[in-house]
mmCIF file of C-alpha atoms in Angstrom:
data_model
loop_
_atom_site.group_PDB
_atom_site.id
_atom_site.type_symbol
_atom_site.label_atom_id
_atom_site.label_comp_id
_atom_site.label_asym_id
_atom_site.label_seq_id
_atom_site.Cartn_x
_atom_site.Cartn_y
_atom_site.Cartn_z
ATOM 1 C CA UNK B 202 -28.976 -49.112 3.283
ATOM 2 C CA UNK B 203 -27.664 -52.081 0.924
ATOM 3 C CA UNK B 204 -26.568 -49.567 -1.644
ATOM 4 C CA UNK B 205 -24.368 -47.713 0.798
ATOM 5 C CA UNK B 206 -22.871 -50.890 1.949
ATOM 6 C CA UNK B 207 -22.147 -52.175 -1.421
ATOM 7 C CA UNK B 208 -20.759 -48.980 -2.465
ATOM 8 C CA UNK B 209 -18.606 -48.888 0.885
ATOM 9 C CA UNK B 210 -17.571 -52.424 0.077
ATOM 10 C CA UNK B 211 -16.279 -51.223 -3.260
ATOM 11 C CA UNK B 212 -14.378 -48.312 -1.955
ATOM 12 C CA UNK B 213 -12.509 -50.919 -0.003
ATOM 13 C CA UNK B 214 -11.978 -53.075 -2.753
ATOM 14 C CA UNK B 215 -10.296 -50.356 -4.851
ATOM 15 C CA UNK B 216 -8.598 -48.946 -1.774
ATOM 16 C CA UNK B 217 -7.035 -52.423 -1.043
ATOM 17 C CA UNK B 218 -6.144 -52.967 -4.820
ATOM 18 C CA UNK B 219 -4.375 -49.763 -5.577
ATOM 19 C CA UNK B 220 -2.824 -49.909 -2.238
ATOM 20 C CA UNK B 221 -0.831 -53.774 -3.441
ATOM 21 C CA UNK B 222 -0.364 -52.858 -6.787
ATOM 22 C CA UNK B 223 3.385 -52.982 -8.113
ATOM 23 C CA UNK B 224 3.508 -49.439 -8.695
ATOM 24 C CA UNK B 225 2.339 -48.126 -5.199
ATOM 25 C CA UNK B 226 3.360 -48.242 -1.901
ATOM 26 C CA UNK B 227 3.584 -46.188 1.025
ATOM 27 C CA UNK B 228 6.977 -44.067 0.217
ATOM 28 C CA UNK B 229 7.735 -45.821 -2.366
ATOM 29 C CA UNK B 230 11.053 -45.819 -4.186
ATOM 30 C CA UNK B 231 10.770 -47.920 -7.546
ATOM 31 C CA UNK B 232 14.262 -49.539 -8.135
ATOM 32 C CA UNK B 233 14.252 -48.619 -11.668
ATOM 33 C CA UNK B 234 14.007 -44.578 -10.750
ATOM 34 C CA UNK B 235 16.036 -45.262 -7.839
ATOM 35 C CA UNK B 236 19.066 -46.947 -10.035
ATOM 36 C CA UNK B 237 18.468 -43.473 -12.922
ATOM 37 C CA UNK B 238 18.661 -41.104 -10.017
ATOM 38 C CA UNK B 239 21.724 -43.008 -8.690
ATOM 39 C CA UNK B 240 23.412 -43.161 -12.008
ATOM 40 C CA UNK B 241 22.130 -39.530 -13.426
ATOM 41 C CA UNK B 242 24.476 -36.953 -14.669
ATOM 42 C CA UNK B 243 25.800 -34.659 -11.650
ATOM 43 C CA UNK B 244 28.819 -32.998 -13.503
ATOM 44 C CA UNK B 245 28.090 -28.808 -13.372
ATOM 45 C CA UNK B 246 30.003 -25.464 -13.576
ATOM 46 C CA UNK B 247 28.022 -23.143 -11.722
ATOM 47 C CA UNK B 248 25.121 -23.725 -9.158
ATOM 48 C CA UNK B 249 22.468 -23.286 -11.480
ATOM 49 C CA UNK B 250 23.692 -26.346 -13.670
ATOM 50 C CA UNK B 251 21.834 -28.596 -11.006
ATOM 51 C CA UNK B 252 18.604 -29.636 -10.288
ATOM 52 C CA UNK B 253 16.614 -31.236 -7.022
ATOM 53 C CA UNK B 254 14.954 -34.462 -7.687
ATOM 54 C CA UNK B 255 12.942 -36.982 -5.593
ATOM 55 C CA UNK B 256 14.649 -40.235 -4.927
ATOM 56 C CA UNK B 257 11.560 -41.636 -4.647
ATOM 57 C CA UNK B 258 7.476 -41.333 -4.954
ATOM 58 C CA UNK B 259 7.253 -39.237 -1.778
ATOM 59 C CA UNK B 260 8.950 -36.341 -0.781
ATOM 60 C CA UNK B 261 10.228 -37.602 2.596
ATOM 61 C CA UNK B 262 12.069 -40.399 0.568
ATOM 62 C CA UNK B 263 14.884 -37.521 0.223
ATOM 63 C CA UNK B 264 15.963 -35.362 -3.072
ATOM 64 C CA UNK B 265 19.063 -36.365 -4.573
ATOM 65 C CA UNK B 266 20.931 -32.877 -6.755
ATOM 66 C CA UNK B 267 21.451 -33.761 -10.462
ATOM 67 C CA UNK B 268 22.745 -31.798 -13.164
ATOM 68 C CA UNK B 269 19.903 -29.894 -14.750
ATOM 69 C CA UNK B 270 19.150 -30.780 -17.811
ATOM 70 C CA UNK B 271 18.136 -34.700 -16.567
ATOM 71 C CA UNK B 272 15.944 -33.270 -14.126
ATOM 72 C CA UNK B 273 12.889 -32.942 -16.095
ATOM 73 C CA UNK B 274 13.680 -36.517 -17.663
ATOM 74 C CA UNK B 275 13.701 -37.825 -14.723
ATOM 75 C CA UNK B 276 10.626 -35.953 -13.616
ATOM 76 C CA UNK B 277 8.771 -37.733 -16.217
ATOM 77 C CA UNK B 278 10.233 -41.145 -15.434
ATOM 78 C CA UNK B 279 9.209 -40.589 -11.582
ATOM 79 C CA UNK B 280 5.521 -39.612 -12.521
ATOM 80 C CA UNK B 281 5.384 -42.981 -14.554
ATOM 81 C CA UNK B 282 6.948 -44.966 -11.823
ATOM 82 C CA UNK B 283 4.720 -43.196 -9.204
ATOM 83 C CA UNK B 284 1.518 -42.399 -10.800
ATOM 84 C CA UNK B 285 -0.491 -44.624 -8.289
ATOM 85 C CA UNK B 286 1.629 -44.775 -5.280
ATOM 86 C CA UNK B 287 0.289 -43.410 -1.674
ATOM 87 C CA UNK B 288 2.664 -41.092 0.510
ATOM 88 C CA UNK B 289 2.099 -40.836 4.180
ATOM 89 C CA UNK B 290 0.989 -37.661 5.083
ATOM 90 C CA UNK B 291 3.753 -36.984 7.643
ATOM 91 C CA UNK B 292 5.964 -34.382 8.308
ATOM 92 C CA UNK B 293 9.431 -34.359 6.960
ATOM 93 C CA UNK B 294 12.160 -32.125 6.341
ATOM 94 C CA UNK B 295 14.019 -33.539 3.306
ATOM 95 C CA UNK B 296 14.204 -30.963 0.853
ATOM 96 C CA UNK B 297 18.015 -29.533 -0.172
ATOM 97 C CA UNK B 298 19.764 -26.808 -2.259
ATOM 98 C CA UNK B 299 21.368 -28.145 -5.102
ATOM 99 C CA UNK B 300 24.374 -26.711 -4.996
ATOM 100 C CA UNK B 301 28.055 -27.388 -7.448
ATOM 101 C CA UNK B 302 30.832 -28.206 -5.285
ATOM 102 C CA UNK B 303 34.159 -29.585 -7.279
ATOM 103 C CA UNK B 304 32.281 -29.684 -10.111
ATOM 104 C CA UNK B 305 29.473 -31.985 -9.156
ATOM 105 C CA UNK B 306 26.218 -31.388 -8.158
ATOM 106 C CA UNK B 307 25.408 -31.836 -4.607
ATOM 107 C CA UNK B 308 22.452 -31.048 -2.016
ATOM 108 C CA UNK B 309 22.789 -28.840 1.138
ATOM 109 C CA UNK B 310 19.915 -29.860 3.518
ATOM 110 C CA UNK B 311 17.606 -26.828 3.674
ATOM 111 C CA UNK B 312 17.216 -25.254 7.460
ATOM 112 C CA UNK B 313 14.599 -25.933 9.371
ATOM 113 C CA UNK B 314 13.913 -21.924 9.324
ATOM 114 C CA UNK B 315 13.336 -22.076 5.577
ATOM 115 C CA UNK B 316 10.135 -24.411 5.800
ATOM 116 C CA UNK B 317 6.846 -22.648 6.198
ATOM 117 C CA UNK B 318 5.083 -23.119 9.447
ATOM 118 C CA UNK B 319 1.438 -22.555 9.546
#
C-alpha cells in the first residue's frame, strides 16, 4: 500500500512540475513563436504558395496562413517551443483554408460542415 502511495505521490510531483514549467501551459502561445508567426513571410501567387500554421501549442489557439515554404520552419520552431506544453481537450473549431488574396496569404475559417462528427 506504501508503494502505491509513493508512486501516486510521484505522479503528482511530475504532473505539477511539467504542468509550471516555462515551456508548458494550458494553450499555450510562446511569445517567441507567436512574434515568427506574426512576422512570417505571407507574400504568394497562387493558393498553393501558402501554408496553415498554429499560432500557438494547441490547436484551438487559431492557425495563422503563411507563405509555404516557412511553414515547415516554423513547424519545427513550434515543436521546440511546445514540446512539453498541455492542451485542453476541448472542442474548437479553429482550423482555416489558406487561401492568396491580393497577393498575400490569408485564412478562410473552415465550415462547421467540413469537421468530422463522430
Amino acid at each position: 500500500m506504501k508503494q502505491w502511495k509513493l508512486l501516486l505521490c510521484g505522479c503528482a510531483a511530475l504532473f505539477v512540475g511539467a504542468c509550471t514549467s516555462p515551456n508548458a501551459a494550458v494553450n499555450a502561445v510562446p511569445a517567441e513563436y507567436a512574434q515568427l508567426v506574426a512576422s512570417a513571410d505571407k507574400t504568394c501567387q497562387t493558393d498553393s504558395d501558402c501554408a496553415a500554421v498554429q499560432k500557438g501549442c494547441c490547436p484551438c489557439a487559431g492557425y495563422a496562413a503563411v507563405n509555404a515554404r516557412v511553414a515547415a520552419k516554423l513547424q519545427k520552431k513550434l515543436k521546440k517551443a511546445c514540446g512539453m506544453a498541455a492542451c485542453t481537450l476541448e472542442m474548437c473549431y479553429e482550423e482555416i483554408t489558406p487561401k492568396c488574396v491580393k497577393n498575400q496569404c490569408a485564412g478562410e475559417l473552415k465550415p462547421m460542415s467540413a469537421y468530422r462528427m463522430n
